[in-house]
CSV table of C-alpha atoms and ligand atoms in Angstrom, one decimal:
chain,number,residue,atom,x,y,z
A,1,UNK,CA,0.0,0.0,0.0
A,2,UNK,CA,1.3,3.4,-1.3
A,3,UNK,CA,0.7,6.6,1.1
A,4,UNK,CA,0.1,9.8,0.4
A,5,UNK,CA,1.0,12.6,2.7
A,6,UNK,CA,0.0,16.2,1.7
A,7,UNK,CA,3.0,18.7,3.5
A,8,UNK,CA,2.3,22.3,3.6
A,9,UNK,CA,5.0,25.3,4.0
A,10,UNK,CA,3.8,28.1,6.5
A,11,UNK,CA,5.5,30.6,8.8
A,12,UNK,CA,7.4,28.7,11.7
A,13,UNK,CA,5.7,27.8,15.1
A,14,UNK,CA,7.9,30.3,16.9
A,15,UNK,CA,7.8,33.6,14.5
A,16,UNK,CA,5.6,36.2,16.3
A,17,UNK,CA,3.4,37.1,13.4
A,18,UNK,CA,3.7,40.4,12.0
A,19,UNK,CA,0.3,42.1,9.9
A,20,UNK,CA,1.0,44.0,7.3
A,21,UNK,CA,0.4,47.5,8.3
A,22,UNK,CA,-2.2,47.8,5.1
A,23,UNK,CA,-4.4,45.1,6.9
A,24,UNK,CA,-4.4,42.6,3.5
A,25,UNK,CA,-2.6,40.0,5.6
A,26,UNK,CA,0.5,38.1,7.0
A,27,UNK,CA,4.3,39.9,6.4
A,28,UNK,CA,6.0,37.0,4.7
A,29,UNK,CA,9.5,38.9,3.8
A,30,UNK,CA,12.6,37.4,5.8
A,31,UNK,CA,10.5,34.8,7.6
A,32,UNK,CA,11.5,31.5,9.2
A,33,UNK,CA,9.2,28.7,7.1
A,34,UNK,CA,8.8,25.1,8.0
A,35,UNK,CA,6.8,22.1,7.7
A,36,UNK,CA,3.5,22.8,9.5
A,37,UNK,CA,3.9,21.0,12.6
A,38,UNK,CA,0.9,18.3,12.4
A,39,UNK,CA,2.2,17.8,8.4
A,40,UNK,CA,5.5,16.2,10.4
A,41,UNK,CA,3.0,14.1,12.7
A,42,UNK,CA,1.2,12.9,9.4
A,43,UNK,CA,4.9,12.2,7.7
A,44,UNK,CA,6.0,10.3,11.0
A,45,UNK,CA,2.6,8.5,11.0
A,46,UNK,CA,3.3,7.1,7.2
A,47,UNK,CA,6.5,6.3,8.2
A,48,UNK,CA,6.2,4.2,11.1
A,49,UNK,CA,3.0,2.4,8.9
A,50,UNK,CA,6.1,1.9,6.5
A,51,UNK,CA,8.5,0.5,9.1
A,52,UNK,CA,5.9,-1.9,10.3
A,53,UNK,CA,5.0,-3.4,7.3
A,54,UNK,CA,1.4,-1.9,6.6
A,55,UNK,CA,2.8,0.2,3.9
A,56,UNK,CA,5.5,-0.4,0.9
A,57,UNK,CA,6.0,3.7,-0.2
A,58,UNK,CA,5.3,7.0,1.5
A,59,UNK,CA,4.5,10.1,-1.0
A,60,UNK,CA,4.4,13.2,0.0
A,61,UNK,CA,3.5,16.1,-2.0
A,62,UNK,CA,3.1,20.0,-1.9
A,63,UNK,CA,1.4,22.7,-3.3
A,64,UNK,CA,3.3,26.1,-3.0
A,65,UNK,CA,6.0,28.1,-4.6
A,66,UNK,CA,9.1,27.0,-5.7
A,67,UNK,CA,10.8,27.2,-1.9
A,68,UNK,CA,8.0,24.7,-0.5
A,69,UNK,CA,10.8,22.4,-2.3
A,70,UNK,CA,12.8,22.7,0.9
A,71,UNK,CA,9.9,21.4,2.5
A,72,UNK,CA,9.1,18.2,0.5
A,73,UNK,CA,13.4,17.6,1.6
A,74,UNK,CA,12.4,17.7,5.0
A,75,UNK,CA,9.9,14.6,4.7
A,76,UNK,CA,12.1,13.1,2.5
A,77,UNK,CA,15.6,13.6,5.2
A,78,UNK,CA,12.9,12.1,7.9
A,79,UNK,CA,12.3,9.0,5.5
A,80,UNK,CA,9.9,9.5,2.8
A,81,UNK,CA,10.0,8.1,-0.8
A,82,UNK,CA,9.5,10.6,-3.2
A,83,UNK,CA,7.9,14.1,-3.2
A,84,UNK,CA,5.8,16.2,-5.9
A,85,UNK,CA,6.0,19.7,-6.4
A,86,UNK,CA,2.8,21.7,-7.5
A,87,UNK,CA,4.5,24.8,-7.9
A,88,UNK,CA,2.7,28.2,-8.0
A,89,UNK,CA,3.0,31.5,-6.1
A,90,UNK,CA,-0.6,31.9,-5.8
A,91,UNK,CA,-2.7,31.6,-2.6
A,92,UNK,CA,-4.2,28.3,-3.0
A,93,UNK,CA,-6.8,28.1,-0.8
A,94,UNK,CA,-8.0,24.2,0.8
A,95,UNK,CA,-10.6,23.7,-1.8
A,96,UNK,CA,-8.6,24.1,-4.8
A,97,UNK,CA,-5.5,22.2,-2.7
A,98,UNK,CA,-8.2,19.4,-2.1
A,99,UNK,CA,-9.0,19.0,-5.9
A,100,UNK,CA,-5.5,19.0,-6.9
A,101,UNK,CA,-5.1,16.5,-4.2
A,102,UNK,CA,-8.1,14.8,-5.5
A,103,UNK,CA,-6.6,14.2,-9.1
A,104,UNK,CA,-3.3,13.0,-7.4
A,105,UNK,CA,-4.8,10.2,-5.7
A,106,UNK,CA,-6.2,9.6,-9.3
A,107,UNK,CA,-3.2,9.4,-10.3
A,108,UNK,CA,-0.8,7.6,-7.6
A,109,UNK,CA,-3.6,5.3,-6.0
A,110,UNK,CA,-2.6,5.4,-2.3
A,111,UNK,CA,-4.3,3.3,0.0
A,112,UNK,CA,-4.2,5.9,2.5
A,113,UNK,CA,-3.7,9.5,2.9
A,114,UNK,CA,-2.6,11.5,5.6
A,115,UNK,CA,-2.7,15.0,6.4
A,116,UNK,CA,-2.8,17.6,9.4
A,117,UNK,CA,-5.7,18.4,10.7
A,118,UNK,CA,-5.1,22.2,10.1
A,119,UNK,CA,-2.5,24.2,9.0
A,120,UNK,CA,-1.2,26.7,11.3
A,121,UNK,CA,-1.2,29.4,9.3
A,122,UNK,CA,-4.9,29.5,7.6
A,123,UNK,CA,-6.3,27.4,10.4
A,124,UNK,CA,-8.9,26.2,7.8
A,125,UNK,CA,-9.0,22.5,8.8
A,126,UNK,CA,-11.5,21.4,5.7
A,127,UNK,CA,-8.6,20.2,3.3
A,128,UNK,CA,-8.4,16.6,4.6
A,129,UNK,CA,-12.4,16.7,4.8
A,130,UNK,CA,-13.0,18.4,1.4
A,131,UNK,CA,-10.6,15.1,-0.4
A,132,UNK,CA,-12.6,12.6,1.3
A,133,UNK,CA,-15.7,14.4,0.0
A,134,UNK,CA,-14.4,14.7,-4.0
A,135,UNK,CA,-13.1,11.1,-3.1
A,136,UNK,CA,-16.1,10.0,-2.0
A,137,UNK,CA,-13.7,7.7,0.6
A,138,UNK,CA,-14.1,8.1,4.4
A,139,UNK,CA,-12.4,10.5,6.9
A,140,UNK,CA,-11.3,9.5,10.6
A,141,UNK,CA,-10.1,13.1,11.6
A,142,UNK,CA,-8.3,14.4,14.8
A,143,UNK,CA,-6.6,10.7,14.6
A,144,UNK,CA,-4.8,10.5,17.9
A,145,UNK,CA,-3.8,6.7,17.2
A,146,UNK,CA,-4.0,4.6,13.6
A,147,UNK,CA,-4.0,1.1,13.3
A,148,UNK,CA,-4.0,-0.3,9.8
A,149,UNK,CA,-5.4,-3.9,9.3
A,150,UNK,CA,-7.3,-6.2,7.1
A,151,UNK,CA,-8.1,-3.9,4.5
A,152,UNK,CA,-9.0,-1.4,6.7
A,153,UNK,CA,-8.1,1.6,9.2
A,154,UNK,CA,-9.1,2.2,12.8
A,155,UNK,CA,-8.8,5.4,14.1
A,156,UNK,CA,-9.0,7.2,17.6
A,157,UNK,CA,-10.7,10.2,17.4
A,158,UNK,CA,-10.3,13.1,19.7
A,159,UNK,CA,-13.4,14.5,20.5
A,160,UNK,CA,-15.2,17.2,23.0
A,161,UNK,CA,-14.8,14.9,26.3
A,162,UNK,CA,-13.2,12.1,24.7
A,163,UNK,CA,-12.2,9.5,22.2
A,164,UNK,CA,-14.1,7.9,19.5
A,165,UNK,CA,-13.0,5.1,17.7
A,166,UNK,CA,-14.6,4.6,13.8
A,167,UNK,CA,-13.3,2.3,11.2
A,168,UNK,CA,-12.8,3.0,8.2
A,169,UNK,CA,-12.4,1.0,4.5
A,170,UNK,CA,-9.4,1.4,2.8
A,171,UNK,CA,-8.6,3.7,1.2
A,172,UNK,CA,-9.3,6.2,3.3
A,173,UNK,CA,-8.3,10.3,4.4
A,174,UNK,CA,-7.2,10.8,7.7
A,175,UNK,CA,-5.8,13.7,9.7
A,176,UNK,CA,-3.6,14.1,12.7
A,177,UNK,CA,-3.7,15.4,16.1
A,178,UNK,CA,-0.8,16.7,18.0
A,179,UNK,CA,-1.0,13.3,20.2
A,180,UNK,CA,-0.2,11.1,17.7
A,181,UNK,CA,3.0,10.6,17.9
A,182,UNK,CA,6.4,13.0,18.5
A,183,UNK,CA,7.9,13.2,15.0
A,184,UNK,CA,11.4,11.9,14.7
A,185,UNK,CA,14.2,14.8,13.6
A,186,UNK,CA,16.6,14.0,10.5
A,187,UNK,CA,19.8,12.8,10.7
A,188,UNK,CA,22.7,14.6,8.8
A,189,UNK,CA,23.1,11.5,6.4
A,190,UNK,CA,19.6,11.5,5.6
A,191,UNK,CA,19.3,15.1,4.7
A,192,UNK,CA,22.2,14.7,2.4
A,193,UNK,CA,20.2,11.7,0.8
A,194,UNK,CA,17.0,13.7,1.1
A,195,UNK,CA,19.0,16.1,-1.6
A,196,UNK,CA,19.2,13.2,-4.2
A,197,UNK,CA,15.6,12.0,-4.1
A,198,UNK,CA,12.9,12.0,-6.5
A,199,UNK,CA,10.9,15.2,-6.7
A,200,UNK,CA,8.6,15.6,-9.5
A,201,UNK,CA,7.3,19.2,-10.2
A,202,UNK,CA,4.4,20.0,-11.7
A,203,UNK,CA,1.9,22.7,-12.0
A,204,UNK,CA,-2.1,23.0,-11.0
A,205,UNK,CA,-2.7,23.3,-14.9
A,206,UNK,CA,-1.3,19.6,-14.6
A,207,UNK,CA,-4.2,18.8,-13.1
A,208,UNK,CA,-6.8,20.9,-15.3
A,209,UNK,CA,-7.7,22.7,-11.6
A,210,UNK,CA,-8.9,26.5,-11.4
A,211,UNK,CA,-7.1,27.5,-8.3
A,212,UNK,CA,-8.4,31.0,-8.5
A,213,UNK,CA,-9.4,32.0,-5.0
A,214,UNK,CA,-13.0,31.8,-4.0
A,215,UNK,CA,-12.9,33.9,-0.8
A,216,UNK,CA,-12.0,37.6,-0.6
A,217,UNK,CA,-9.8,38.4,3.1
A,218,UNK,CA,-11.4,41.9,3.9
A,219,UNK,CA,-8.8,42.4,7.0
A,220,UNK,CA,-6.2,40.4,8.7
A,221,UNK,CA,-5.7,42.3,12.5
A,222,UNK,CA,-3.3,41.5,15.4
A,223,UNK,CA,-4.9,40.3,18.0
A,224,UNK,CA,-5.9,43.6,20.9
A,225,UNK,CA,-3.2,43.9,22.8
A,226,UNK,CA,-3.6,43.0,26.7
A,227,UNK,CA,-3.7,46.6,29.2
A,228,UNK,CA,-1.5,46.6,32.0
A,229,UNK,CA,-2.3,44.8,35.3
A,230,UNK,CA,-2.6,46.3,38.6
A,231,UNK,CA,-0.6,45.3,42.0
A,232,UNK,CA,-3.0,45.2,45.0
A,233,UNK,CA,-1.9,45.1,48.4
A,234,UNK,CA,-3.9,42.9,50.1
A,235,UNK,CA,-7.0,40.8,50.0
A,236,UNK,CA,-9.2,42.6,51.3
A,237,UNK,CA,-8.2,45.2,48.3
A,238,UNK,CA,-8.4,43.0,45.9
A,239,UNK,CA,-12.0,41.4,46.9
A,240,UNK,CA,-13.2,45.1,46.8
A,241,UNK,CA,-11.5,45.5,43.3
A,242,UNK,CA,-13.4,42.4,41.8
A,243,UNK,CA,-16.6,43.8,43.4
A,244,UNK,CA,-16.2,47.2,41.6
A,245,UNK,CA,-15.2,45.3,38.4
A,246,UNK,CA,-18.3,43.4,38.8
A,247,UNK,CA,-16.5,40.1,38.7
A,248,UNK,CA,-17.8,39.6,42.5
B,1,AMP,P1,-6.1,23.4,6.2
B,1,AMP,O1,-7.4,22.8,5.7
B,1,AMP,O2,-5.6,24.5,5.3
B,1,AMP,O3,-6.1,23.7,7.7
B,1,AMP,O4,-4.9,22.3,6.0
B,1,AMP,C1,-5.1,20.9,6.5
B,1,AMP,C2,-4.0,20.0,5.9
B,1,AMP,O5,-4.1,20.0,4.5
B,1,AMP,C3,-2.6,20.5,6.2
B,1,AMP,O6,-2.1,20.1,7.5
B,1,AMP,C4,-1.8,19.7,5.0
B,1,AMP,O7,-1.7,18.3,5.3
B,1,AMP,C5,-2.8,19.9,3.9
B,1,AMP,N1,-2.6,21.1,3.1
B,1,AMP,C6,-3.2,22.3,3.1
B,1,AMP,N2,-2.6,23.1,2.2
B,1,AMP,C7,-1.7,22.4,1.6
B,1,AMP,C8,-0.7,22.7,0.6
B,1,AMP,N3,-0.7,24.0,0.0
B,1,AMP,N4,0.1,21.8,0.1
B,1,AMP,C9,0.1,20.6,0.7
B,1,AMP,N5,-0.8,20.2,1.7
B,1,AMP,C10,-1.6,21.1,2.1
């Protein structure tokens, strides 16, 4: 069984974001970029499928401009196969990425594919449930365990309150949660490899998809920042300063 695992490039975990000071969104110039972080839970995921037997080749595949490249190398130094390359430097937004994604599983056939459940940067999380809809194959999302058997996958489901466990026919979409597993880091050997692997790049026209966006962003703010707290000198202060805030 092949997987496929979609890998997005965004704006590192630990960059404070800065807004553009017109308001149409997210400075991007001199900014740390890396895999979005449930993207390396999903790769780890396909990986360990791999090293157990359940699974013979791990894709993994990006849609971005021509520097998400350096991302696809990261996958491929942890372990994957082989990457794609949909290269543009437009805003694709998750329902275009879903149908390009859509027409790649056409193509490739995996028995399973595995994405984040959202991407840090958009925080859309609808990709992974817009494929299995054009699919027509079904989801286990917020996957916080995956075992793959029989012809089919069980997955754990973190829920409000819980778990929930739903299996699913192969193939099959699911997406990750952060306690699915800690991804592994690359070695220095493996990232030299990762430089000789396969990487196929193509373009969204490949795929005959219109990625033109379908939402208009009408402001992007920061969020309002916090006023300055007060010292109080005793209790009995502050139980009459919760009163007159009408906390108390
Ligand atoms: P989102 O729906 O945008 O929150 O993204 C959910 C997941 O879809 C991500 O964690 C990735 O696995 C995948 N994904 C979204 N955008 C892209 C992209 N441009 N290239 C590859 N995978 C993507």
């Amino acid at each position: 069984m092949k997987i496929l695992v979609p890998v997005k490039r965004v704006v590192d975990y630990n960059v404070k974001i800065r807004v553009k000071p017109d308001g149409s969104g997210v400075d991007l110039a001199n900014v740390k970029m890396s895999m979005n972080p449930f993207d390396e839970i999903a790769v780890e995921e396909a990986l360990r499928l791999k090293e157990a037997g359940k699974a013979t080749e791990v894709v993994v595949v990006t849609i971005g401009p021509a520097k998400a490249d350096e991302t696809l190398r990261t996958a491929l130094a942890m372990g994957a196969d082989r990457g794609i390359l949909v290269k543009t430097d437009d805003t694709v937004e998750p329902l275009a990425v879903a149908k390009i994604l859509a027409k790649i599983a056409a193509e490739e056939q995996p028995g399973l594919i595995v994405l984040g459940k959202q991407a840090i940067d958009d925080d859309s999380n609808q990709t992974g449930q817009m494929l299995a809809a054009l699919l027509g194959w079904g989801q286990g999302t917020f996957a916080s365990k995956v075992v793959v058997a029989d012809g089919a996958v069980d997955v754990t489901r973190e829920i409000d309150g819980g778990l929930q466990t739903v299996s699913l026919k192969l193939p099959a979409v699911v997406t990750t949660d952060l306690r699915l597993n800690e991804p592994r880091y690359a070695s220095l050997p493996n990232i030299i490899k990762a430089k000789k692997k396969e990487v196929a790049v193509k373009a969204p026209s490949d795929y005959g998809v219109d990625i033109a966006p379908r939402l208009d962003v009408l402001k992007t703010a920061e969020p309002a920042t916090r006023s300055a707290g007060v010292k109080v000198g005793s209790v009995a202060e502050l139980v009459s300063k919760l009163k007159e805030a009408g906390v108390l």
